[in-house]
CSV table of C-alpha atoms in Angstrom, one decimal:
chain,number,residue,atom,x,y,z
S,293,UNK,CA,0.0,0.0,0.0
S,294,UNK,CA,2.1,3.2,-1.0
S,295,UNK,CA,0.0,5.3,1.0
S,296,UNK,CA,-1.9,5.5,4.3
S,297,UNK,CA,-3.5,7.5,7.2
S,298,UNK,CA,-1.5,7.7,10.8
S,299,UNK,CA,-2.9,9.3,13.8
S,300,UNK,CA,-5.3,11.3,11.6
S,301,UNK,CA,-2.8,13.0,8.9
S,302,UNK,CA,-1.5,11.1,5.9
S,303,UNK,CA,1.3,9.1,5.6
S,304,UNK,CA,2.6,7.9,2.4
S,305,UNK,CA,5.7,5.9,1.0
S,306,UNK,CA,7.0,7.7,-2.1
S,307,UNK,CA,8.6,5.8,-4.6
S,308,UNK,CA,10.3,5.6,-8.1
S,309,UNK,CA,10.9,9.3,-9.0
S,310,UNK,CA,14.0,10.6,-10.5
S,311,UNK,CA,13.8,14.5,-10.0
S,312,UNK,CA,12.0,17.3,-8.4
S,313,UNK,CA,9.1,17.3,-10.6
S,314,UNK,CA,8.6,13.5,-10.3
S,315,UNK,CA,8.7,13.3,-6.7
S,316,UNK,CA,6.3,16.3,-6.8
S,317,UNK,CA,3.8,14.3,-9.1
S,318,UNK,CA,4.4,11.6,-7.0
S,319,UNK,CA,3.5,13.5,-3.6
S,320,UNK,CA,0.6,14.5,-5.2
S,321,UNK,CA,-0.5,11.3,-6.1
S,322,UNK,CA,-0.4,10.3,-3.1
S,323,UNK,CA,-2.8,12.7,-1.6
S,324,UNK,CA,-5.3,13.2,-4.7
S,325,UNK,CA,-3.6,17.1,-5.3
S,326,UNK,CA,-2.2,18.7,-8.2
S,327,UNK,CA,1.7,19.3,-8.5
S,328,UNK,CA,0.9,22.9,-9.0
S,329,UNK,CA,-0.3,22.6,-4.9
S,330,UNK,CA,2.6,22.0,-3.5
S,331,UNK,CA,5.4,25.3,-2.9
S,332,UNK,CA,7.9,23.3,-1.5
S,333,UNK,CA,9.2,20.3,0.7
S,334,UNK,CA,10.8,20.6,3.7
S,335,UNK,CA,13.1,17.6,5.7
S,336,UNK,CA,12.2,16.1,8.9
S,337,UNK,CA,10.4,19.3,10.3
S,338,UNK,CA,6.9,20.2,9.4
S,339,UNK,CA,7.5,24.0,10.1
S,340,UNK,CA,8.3,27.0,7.3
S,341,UNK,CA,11.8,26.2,8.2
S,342,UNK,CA,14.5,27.7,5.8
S,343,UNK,CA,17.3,25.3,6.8
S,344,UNK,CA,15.5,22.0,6.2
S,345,UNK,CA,14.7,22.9,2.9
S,346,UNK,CA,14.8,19.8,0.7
S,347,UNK,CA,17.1,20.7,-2.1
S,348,UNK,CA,19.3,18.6,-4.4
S,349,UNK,CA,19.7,15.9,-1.5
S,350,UNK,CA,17.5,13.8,0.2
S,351,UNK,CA,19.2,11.0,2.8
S,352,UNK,CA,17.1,7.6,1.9
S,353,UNK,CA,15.8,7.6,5.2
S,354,UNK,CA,14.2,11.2,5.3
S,355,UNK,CA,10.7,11.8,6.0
S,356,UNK,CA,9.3,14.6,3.7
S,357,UNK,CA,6.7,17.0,4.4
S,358,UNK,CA,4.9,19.2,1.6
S,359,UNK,CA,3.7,22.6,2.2
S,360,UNK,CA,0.9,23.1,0.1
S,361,UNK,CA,-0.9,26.3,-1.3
S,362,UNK,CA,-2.5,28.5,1.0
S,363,UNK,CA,-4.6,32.1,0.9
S,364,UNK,CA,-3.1,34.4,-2.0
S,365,UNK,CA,-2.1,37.7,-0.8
S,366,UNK,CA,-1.2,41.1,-2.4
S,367,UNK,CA,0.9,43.4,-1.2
S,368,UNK,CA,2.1,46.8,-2.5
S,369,UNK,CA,5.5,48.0,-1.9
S,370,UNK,CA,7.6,51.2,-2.8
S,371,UNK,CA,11.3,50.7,-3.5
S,372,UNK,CA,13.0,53.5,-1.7
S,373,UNK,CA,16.7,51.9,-1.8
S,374,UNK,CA,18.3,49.3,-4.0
S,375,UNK,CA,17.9,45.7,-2.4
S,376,UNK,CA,14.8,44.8,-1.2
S,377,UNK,CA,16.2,42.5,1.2
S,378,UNK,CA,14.8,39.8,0.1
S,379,UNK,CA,16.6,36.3,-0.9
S,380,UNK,CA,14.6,34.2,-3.2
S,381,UNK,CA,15.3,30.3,-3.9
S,382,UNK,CA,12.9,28.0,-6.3
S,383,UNK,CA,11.4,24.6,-5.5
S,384,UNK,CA,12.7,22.7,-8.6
S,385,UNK,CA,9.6,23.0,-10.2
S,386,UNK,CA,8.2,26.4,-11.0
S,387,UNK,CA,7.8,28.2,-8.1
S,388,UNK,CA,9.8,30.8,-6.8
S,389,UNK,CA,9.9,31.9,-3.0
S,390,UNK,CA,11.1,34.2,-0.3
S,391,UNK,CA,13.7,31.5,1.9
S,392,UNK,CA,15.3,35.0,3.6
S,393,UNK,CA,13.8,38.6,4.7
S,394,UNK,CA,16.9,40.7,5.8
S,395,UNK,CA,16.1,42.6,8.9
S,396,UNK,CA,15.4,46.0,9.0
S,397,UNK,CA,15.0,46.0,5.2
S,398,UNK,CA,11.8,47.4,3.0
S,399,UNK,CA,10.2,43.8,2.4
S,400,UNK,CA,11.0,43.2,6.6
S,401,UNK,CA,8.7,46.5,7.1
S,402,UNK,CA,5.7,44.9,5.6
S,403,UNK,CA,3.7,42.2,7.7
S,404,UNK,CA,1.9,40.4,5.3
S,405,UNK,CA,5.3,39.2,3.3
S,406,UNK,CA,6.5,36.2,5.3
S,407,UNK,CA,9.6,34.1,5.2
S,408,UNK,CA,8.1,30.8,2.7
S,409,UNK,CA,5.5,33.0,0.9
S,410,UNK,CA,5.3,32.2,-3.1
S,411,UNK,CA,5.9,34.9,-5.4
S,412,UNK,CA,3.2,34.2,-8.0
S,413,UNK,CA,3.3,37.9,-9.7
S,414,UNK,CA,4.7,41.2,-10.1
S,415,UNK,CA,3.1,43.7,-11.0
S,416,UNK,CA,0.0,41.3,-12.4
S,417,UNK,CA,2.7,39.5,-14.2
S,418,UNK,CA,2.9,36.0,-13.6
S,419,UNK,CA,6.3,34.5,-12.8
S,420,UNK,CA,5.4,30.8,-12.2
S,421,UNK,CA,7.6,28.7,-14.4
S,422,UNK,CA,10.7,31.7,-13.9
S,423,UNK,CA,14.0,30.6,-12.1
S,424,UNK,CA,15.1,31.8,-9.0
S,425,UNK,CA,17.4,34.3,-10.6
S,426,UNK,CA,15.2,35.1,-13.0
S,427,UNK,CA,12.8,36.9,-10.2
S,428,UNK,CA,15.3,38.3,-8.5
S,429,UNK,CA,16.6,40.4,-11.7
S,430,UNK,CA,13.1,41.3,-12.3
S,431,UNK,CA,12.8,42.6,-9.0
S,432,UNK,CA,16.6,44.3,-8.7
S,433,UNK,CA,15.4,45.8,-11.8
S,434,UNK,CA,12.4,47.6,-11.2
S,435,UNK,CA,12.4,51.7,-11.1
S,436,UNK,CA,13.3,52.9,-7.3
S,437,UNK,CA,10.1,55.8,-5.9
S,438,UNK,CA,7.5,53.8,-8.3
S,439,UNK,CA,5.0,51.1,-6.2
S,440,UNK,CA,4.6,48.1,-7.5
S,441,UNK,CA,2.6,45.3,-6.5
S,442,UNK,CA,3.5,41.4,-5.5
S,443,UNK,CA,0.6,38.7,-5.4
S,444,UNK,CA,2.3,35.6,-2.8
S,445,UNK,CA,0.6,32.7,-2.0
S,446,UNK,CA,1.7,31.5,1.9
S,447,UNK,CA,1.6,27.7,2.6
S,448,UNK,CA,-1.1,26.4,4.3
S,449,UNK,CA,-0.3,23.3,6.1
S,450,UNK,CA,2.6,20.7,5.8
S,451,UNK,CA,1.5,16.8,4.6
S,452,UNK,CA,3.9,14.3,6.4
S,453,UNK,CA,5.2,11.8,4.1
S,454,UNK,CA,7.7,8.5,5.3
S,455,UNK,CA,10.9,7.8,3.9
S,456,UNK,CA,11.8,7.1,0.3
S,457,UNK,CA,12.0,3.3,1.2
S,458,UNK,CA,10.6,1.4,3.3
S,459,UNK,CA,12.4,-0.7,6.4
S,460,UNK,CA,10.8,-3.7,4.6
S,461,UNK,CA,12.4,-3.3,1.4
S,462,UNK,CA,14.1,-6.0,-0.8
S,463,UNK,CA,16.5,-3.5,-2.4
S,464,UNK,CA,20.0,-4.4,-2.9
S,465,UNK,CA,21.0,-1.2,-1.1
S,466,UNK,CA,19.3,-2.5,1.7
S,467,UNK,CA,22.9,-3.1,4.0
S,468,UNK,CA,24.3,0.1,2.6
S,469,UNK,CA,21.0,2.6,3.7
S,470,UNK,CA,21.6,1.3,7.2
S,471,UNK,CA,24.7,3.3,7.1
S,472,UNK,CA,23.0,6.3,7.1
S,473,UNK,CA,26.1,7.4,4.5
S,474,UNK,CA,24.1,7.3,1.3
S,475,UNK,CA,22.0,10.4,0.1
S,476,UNK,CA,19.8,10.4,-3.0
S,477,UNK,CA,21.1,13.0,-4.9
S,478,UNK,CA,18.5,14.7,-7.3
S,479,UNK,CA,19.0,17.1,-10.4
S,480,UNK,CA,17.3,19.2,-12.1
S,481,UNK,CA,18.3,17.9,-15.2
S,482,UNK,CA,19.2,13.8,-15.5
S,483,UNK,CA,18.1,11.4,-13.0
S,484,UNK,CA,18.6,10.8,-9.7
S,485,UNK,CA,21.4,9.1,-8.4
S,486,UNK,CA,22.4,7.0,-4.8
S,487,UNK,CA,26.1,8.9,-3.9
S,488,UNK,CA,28.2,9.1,-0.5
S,489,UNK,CA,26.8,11.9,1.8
S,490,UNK,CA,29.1,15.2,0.9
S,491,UNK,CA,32.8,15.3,2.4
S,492,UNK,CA,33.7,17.8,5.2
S,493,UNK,CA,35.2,19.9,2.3
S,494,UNK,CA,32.4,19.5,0.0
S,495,UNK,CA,29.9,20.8,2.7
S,496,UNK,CA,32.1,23.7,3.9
S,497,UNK,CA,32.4,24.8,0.2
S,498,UNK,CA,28.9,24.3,-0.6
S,499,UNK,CA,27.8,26.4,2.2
S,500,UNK,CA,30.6,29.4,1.2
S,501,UNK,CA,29.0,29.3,-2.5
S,502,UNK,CA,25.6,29.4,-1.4
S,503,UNK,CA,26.3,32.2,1.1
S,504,UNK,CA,27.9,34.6,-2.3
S,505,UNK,CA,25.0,33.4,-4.6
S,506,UNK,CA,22.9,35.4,-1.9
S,507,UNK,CA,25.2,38.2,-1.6
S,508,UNK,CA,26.0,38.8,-5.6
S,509,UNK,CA,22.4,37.5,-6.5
S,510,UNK,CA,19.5,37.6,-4.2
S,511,UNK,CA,19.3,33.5,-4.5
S,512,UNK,CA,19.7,30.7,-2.3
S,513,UNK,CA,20.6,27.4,-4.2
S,514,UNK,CA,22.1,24.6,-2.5
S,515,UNK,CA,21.9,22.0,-5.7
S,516,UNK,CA,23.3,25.1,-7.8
S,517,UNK,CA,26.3,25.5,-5.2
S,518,UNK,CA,26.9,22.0,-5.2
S,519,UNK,CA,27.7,22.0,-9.0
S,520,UNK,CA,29.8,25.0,-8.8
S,521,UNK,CA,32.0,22.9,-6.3
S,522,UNK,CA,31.7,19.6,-8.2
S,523,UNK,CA,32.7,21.9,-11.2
S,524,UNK,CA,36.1,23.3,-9.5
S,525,UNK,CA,37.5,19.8,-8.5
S,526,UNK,CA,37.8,19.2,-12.4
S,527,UNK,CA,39.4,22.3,-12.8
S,528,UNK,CA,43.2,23.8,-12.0
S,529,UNK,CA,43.0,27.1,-12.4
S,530,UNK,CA,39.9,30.0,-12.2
S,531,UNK,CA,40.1,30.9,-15.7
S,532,UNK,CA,39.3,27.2,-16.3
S,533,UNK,CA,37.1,26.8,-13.7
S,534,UNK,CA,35.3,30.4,-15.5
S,535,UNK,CA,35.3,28.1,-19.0
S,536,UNK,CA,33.7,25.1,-17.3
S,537,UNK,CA,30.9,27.4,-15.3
S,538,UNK,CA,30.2,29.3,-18.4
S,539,UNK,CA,29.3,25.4,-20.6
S,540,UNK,CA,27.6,24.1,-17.9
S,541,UNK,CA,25.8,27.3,-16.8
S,542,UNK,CA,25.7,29.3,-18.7
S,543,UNK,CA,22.6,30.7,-18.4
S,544,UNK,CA,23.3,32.3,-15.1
S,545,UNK,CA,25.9,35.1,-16.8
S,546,UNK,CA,27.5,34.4,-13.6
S,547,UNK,CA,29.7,37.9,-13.4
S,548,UNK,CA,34.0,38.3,-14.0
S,549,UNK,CA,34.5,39.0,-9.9
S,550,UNK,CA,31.9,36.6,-8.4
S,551,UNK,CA,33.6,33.9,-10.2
S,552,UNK,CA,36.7,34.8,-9.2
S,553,UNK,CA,34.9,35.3,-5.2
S,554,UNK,CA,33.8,31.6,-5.5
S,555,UNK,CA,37.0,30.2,-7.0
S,556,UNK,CA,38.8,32.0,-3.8
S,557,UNK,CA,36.3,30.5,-1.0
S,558,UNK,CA,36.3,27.0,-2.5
S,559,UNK,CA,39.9,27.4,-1.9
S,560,UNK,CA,39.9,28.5,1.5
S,561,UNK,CA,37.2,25.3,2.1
S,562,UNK,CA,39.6,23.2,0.8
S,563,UNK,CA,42.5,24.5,2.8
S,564,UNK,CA,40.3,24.5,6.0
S,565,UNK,CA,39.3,20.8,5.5
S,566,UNK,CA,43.1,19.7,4.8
């Protein structure tokens, strides 16, 4: 039975996806919602929490909860500085939302804008299907002194869902998932593959690249910093490791310095981690 009630809120066992979108069809499934319902997925915590996010990484034994549409709100704001102060991230799968509000910012003076809202529109302009960085260009660039207005959706409850596989499973990764070592790692592009849980080096350099994505961009992208990093171990030298970046994303137009910023904290990761 792949899925089942417990103590009056569903529990099911999610199975056979190989990306974001899959395993959001496949929540979904499970609970007779549309895809489209769901905002995001959060790990072992059924709260808004910012630092469980599920991202490109989900340990086999993980329980997932899905927070699910809730009221749509509009807001208006007037940008009277530069930076908002907001830090946007996506779900994978076509939403984009607000993981960060920077204190004592424009957004942080508003109530109604909330740390997991969905940005559905600006200005009446729908952005569902727009990367992360996509949004957060559209709102660096809008004019400073001129209100705009942002329609968010906030989540509305959290669905608790058990572990990819169950204890009872006749998988041959059975002995290995005991460990506790393995993650499941997903992309947004390929399918999904079983891999050793990061290094010390690869977390501490993960963590650096996510932290100048947000600085430089306005984004928070775990999966995103993770490739950066897998990207620089191929590579011996910045300009290379600006080649490499630029074929495999080049899409982002990451900037001349923030490559060279990222280049220099991998670096300092990799020194720190011996």
């Amino acid at each position: 039975d792949p899925s089942r009630l417990a103590h009056g809120s569903p529990t099911g066992k999610i199975e056979g996806f190989t990306n974001v979108r899959e395993l959001y069809a496949k929540i979904a499934e499970a609970f007779g919602i549309a895809p489209t319902e769901i905002l995001f997925c959060t790990l072992n915590s059924h709260k808004v929490d910012m630092q469980k996010l599920l991202g490109g990484q989900i340990g086999l034994e993980d329980f997932i909860f899905a927070h699910v549409r809730g009221e749509t709100k509009e807001v208006e704001v007037t940008k009277t500085e530069d930076a908002l102060g907001l830090t946007i991230t996506d779900n994978g799968a076509g939403y984009a939302f607000i993981k960060r509000i920077k204190e004592g910012s424009i957004i942080n003076r508003i109530e109604a804008v909330c740390v997991g809202d969905s940005i559905e529109a600006i200005n009446d302009h729908s952005i569902v299907g727009c990367r992360h960085y996509e949004v957060a260009k559209m709102l660096r660039e809008l004019p400073k002194s001129q209100p705009f207005t942002l329609r968010l959706v906030q989540p509305k409850r959290a669905f608790d869902m058990i572990g990819q596989r169950s204890r009872g499973s006749k998988c041959p990764m059975e002995a290995r998932v005991a460990s506790g070592r393995e993650t499941l790692r997903l992309r947004s592009g390929g399918a999904a593959t079983v891999e050793e849980a990061p290094s010390e080096f690869e977390e501490e350099a993960s963590q650096k690249v996510d932290d100048l994505l947000e600085s430089y961009m306005g984004i928070r992208d775990p999966e995103l910093a993770c490739t950066m990093v897998e990207t620089s171990k191929k590579t011996g030298s910045v300009r290379e490791f600006a080649r490499c970046l630029d074929s495999v994303l080049g899409e982002f137009a990451f900037p001349d310095e923030f490559v060279v910023e990222v280049w220099a904290a991998i670096g300092e990761a990799r020194e720190a981690c011996g």
